[in-house]
Coordinates of C-alpha atoms and ligand atoms in Angstrom, one line a residue:
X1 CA 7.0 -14.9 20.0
X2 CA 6.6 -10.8 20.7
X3 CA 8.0 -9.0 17.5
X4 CA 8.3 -5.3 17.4
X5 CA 7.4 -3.7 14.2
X6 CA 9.0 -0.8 12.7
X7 CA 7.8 1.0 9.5
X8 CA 8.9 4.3 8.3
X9 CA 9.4 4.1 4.3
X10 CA 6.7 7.1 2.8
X11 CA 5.4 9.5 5.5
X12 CA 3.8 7.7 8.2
X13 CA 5.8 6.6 11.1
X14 CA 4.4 3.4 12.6
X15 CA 4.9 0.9 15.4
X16 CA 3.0 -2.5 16.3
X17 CA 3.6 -5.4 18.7
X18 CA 2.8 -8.6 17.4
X19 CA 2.5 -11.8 20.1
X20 CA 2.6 -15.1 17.4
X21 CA 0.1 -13.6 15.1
X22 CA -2.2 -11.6 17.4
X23 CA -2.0 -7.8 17.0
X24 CA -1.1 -6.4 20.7
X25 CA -1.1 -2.9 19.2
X26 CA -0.3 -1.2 16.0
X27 CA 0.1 2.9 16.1
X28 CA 0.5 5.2 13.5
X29 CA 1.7 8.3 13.7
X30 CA 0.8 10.3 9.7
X31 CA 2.3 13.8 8.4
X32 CA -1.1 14.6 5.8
X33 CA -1.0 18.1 7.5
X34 CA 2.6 19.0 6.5
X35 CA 2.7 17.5 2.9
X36 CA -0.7 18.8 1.9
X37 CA 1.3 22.0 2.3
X38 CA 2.8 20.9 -1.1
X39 CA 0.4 18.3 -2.5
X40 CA 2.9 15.5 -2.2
X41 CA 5.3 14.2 -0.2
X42 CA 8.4 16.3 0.6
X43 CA 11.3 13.8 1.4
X44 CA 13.1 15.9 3.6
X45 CA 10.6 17.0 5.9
X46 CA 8.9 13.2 6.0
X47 CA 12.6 12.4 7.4
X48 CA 12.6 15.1 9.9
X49 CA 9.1 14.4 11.1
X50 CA 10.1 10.4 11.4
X51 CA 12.8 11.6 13.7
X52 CA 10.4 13.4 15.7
X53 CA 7.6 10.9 15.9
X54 CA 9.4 7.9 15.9
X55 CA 10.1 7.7 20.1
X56 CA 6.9 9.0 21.5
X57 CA 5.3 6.4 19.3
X58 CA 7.7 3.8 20.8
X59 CA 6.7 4.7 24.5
X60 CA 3.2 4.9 23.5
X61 CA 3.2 1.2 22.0
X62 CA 5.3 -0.4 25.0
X63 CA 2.8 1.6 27.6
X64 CA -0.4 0.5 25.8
X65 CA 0.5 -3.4 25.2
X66 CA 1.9 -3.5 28.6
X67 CA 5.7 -4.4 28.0
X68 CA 9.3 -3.1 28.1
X69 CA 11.8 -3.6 25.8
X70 CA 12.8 -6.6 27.8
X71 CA 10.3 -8.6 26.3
X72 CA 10.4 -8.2 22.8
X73 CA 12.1 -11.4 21.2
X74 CA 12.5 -9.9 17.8
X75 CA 12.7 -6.5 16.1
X76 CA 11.3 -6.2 12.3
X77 CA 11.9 -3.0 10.6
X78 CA 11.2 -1.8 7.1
X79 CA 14.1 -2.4 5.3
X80 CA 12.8 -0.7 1.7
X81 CA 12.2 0.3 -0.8
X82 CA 10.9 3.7 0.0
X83 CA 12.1 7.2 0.4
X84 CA 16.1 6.6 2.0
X85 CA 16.1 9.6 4.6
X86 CA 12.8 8.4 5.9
X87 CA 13.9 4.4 6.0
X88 CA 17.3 5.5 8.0
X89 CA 15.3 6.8 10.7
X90 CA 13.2 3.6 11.0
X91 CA 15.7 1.2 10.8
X92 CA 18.8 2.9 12.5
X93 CA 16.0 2.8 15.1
X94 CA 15.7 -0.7 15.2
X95 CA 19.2 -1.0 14.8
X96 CA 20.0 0.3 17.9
X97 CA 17.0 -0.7 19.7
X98 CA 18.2 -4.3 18.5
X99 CA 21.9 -3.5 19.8
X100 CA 21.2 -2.3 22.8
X101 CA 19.0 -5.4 24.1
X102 CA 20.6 -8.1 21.9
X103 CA 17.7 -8.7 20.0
X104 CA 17.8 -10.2 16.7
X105 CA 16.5 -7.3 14.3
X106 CA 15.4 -8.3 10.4
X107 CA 14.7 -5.9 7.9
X108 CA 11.6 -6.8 5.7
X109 CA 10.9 -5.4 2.0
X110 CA 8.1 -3.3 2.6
X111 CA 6.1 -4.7 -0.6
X112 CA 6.4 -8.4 1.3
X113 CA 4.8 -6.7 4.5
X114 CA 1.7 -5.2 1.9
X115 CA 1.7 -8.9 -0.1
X116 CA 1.2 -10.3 3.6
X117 CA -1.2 -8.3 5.4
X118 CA -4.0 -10.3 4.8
X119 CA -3.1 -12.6 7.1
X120 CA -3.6 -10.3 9.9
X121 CA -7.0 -10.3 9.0
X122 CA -8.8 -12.9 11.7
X123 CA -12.2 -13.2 10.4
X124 CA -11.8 -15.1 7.5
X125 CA -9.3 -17.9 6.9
X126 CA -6.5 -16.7 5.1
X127 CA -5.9 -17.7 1.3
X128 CA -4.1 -21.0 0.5
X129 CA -0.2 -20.3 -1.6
X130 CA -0.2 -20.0 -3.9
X131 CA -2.4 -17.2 -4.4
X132 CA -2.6 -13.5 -6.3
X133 CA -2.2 -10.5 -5.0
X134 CA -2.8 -7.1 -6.5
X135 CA -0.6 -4.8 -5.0
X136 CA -1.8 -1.0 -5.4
X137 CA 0.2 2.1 -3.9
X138 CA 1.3 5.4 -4.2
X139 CA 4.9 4.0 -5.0
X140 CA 3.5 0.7 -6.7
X141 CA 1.2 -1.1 -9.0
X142 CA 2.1 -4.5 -9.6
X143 CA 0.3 -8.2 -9.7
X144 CA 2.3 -10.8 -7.6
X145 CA 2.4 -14.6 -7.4
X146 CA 2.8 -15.0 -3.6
X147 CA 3.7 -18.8 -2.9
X148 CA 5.1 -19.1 0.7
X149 CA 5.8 -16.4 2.7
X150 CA 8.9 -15.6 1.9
X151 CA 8.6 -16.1 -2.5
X152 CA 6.7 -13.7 -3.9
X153 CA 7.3 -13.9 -8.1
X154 CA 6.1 -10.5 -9.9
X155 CA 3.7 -10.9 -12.8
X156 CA 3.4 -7.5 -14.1
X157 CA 4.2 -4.5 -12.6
X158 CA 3.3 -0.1 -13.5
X159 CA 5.8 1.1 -16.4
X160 CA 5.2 4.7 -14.9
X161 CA 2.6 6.0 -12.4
X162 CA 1.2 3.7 -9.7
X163 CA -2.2 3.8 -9.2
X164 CA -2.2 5.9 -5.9
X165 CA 0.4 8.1 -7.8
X166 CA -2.5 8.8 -10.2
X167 CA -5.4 9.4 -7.8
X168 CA -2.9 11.5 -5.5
X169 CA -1.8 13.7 -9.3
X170 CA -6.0 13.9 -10.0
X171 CA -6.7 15.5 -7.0
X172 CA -4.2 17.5 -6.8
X173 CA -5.2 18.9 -9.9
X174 CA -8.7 19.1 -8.4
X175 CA -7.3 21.4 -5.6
X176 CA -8.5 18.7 -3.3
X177 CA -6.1 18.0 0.1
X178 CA -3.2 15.0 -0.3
X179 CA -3.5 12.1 0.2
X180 CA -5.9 12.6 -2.9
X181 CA -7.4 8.9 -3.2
X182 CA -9.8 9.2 -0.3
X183 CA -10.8 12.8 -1.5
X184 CA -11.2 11.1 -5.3
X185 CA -13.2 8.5 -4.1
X186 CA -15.5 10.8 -1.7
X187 CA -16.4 13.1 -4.6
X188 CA -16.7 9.7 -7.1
X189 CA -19.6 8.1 -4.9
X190 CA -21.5 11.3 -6.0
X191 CA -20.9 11.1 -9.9
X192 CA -21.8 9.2 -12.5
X193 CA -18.8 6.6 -14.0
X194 CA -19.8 7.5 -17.3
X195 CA -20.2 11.4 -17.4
X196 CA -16.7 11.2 -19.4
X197 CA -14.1 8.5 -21.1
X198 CA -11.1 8.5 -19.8
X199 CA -8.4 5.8 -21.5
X200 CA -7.2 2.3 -20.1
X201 CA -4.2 1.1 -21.3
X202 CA -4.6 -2.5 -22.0
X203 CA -0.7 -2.5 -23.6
X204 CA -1.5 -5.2 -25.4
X205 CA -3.0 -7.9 -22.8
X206 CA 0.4 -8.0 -21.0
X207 CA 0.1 -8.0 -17.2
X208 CA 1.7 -4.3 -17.2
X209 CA 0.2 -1.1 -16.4
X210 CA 0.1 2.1 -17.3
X211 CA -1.5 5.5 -15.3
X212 CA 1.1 8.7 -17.0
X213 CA -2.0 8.6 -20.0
X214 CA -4.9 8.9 -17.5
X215 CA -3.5 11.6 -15.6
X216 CA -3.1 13.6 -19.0
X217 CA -6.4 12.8 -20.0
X218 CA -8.0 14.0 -17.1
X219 CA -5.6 17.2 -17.1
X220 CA -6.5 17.8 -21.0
X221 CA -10.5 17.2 -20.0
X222 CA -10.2 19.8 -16.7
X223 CA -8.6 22.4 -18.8
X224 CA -11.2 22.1 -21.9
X225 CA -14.0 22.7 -19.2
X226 CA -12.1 25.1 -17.5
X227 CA -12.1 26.8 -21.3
X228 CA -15.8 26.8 -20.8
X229 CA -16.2 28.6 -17.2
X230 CA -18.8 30.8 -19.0
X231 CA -20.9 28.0 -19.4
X232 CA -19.8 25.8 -16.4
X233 CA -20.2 27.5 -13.2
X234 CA -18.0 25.2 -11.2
X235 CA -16.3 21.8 -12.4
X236 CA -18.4 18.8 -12.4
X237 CA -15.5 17.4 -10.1
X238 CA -18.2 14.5 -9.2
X239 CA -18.3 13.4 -12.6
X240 CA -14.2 13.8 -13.4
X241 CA -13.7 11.7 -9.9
X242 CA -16.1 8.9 -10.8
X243 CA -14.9 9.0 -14.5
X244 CA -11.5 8.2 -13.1
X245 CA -11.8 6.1 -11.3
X246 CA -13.6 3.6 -13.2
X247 CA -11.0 3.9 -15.7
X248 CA -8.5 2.9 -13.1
X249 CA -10.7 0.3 -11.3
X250 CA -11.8 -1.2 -14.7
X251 CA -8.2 -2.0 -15.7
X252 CA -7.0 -3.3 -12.3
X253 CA -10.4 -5.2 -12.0
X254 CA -9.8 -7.3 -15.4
X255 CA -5.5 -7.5 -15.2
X256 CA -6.2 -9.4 -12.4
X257 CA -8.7 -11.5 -13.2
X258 CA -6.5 -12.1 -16.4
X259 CA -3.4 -13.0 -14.4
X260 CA -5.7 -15.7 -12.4
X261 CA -6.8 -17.3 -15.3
X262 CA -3.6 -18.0 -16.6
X263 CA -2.0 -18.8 -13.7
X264 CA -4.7 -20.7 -12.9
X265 CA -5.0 -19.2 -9.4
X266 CA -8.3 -19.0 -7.4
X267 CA -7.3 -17.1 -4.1
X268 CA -6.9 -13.6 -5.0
X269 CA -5.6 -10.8 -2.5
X270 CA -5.5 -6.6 -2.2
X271 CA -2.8 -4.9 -0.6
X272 CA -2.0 -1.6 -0.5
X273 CA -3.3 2.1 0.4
X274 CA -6.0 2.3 -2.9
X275 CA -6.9 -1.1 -1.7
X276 CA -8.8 0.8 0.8
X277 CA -11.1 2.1 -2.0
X278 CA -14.4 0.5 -2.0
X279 CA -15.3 0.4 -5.1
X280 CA -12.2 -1.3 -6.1
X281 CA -13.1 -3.6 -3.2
X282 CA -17.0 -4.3 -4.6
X283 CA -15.3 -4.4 -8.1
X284 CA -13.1 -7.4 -7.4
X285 CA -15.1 -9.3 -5.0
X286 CA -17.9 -9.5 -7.5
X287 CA -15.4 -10.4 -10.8
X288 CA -14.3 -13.0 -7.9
X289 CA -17.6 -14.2 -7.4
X290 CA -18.1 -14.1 -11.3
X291 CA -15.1 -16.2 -11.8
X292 CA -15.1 -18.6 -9.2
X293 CA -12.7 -17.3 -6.8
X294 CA -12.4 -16.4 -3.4
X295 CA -11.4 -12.8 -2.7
X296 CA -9.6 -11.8 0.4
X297 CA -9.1 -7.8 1.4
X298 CA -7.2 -6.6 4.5
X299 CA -9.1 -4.6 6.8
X300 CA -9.0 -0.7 5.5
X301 CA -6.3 0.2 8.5
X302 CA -4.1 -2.9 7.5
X303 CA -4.0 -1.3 4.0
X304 CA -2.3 1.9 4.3
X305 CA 1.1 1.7 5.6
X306 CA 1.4 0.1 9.2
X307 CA 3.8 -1.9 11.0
X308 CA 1.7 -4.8 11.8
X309 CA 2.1 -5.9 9.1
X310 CA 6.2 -6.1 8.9
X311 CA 6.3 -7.4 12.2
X312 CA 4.1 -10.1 10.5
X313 CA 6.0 -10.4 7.4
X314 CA 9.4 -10.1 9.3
X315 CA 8.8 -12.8 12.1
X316 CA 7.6 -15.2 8.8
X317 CA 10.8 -14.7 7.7
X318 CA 13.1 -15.1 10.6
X319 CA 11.2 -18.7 11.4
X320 CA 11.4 -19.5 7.9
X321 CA 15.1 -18.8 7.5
X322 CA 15.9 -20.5 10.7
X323 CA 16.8 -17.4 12.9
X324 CA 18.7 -15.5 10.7
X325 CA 19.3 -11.8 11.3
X326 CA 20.5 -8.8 10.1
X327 CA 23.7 -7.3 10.9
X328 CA 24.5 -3.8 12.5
X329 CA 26.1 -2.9 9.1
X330 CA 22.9 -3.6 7.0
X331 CA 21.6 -0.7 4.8
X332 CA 18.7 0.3 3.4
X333 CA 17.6 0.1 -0.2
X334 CA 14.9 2.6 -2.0
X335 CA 14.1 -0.2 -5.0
X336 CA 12.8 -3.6 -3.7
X337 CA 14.5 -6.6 -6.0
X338 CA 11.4 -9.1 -4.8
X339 CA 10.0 -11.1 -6.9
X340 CA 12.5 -10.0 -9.9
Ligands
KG4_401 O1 0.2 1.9 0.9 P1 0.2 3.4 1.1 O2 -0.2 3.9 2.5 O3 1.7 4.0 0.9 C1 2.5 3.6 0.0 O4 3.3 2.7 0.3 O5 2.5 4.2 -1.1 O6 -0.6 4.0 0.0 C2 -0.9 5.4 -0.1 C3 -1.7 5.7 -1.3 C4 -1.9 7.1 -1.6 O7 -1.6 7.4 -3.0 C5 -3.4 7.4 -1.3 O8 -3.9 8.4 -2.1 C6 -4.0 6.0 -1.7 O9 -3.0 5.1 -1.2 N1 -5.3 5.8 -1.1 C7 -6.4 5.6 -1.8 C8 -7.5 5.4 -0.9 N2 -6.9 5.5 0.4 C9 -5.6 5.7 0.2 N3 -6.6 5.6 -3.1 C10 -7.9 5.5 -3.6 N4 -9.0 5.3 -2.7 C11 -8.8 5.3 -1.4 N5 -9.8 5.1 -0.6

């Protein structure tokens, strides 16, 4: 089956062909240059910018995977959650591409399409269901029970920051360029993980998290150096970055090892843009190790937002649910009610 994938929930506009399970192509089109104008993401213009990326990266998919229109079999777009401007242009997309050819179109919950993606990783055989997965974005933090590909049962999720939220909040207080997690983790690989102690919130072994503390730490600790500029010459932004992070890798790292054991799981998954981080990577693999338990990570691409992996999650759905498909009249949502 060839499914079309559409994802435009954040700021990254993306396409993919799938053929079964085989990535034909899977383009991104980002925006970086235009929100690190404001150090976060700017609804309005990430709409505008959809709008305007969303057809040459249509033509460039078809003409690279060396189809028309007339052979896609089903259309999977990003249904939510996510900013609404930015999903309307993705999915009234689809919508009409859907329409216009009479393909069946499904909308897939973006957080299924994360929970999913590492099955587009080929290498490795993919986990067995019921496994873990450790979602970690800049709109969510939360530990899922995935146990077929369309029941996904949330554990624990962030009561206030996600964790990307945190590292994008850091670095902006840094001055470093957004996204901020891939700046954060540049500058952490030179410093040393102890230079300062920033909090975890444990809240009280549930499978919850917290970030909204952290960032306040770090702000209180950059503004009682910044105090001593006399003394410091420059920031030991190094330092702050590798402090941080361990504090956010330390409490992700043993939640999830938590959940496991008493779920009694031993496949445990990543997915998500700070899934991308390596240390967080090394971190978990080895606790996996440690514990018993096989870790599986989506290739760094397949972490970040794509569409490969909707079209994935979507055309597991459609099969699943015997062919069923949205309607022209279904809307978007901007707060996903999986695993509730
Ligand atoms: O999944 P994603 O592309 O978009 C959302 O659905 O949120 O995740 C983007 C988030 C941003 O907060 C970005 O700073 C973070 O993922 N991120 C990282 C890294 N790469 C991306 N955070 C830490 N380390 C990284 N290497």
């Amino acid at each position: 089956m060839l499914t079309l994938g559409i994802e435009s929930s954040c700021d990254d506009t993306a396409i993919a062909i799938l053929d079964d399970d085989d990535i034909v192509v899977s383009l991104r089109s980002g925006q970086d240059d235009i929100h690190t104008l404001f150090g976060g993401v700017v609804p309005e213009l990430a709409s505008r910018e959809h709008l305007r990326a969303i057809q040459p990266l249509f033509d460039a998919a078809l003409k690279q995977a060396r189809y028309t229109l007339d052979d896609i079999e089903l259309i999977a777009a990003t249904q939510g959650p996510g900013l609404v401007g930015s999903l309307l242009v993705g999915f009234s997309y689809a919508k009409a591409l859907a329409c216009v050819k009479n393909i069946p179109l499904v909308g897939v919950d973006h957080i299924a399409g994360h929970l999913l993606s590492v099955f587009l990783q080929k290498e490795k055989r993919p986990p067995a269901f019921p496994y873990l997965s450790l979602l970690v974005s800049g709109g969510n933090t939360a530990l899922y029970l995935v146990k077929s590909f369309t029941e996904f049962e949330c554990l624990g999720r962030t009561r206030d920051d996600a964790a990307g939220e945190a590292f994008d909040k850091v670095a902006k207080l840094l001055g470093l360029p957004y996204p901020g997690g891939p700046e954060v983790a540049k500058l952490a690989e030179r410093g040393s993980k102890d230079a300062f102690f920033f909090p975890r919130s444990w809240l009280d072994n549930s499978l919850d998290f917290s970030f909204s503390g952290l960032k306040t730490a770090v702000r209180n600790q950059v503004n009682q150096l910044e105090q001593k500029k006399d003394v410091l010459p420059s920031l030991p932004m190094e330092d702050i970055c590798a402090s941080f992070q361990e504090a956010v890798i330390e409490v992700l790292s043993k939640k999830t090892i938590q959940a496991a054991k008493q779920h009694h799981i031993k496949d445990i998954a990543i997915g998500g843009g700070v899934s991308a981080n390596s240390a967080l990577r090394q971190r978990l693999a080895d606790c996996c190790t440690r514990e018993g338990c096989q870790f599986y990570a989506p290739q760094p691409q397949f972490c970040t937002d794509n569409a490969a992996m909707i079209a994935f999650a979507g055309k597991m759905q459609y099969q699943q649910q015997g062919g069923c498909a949205s309607t022209l009249v279904t809307d978007v949502f901007s707060r996903s009610a999986l695993g509730q």
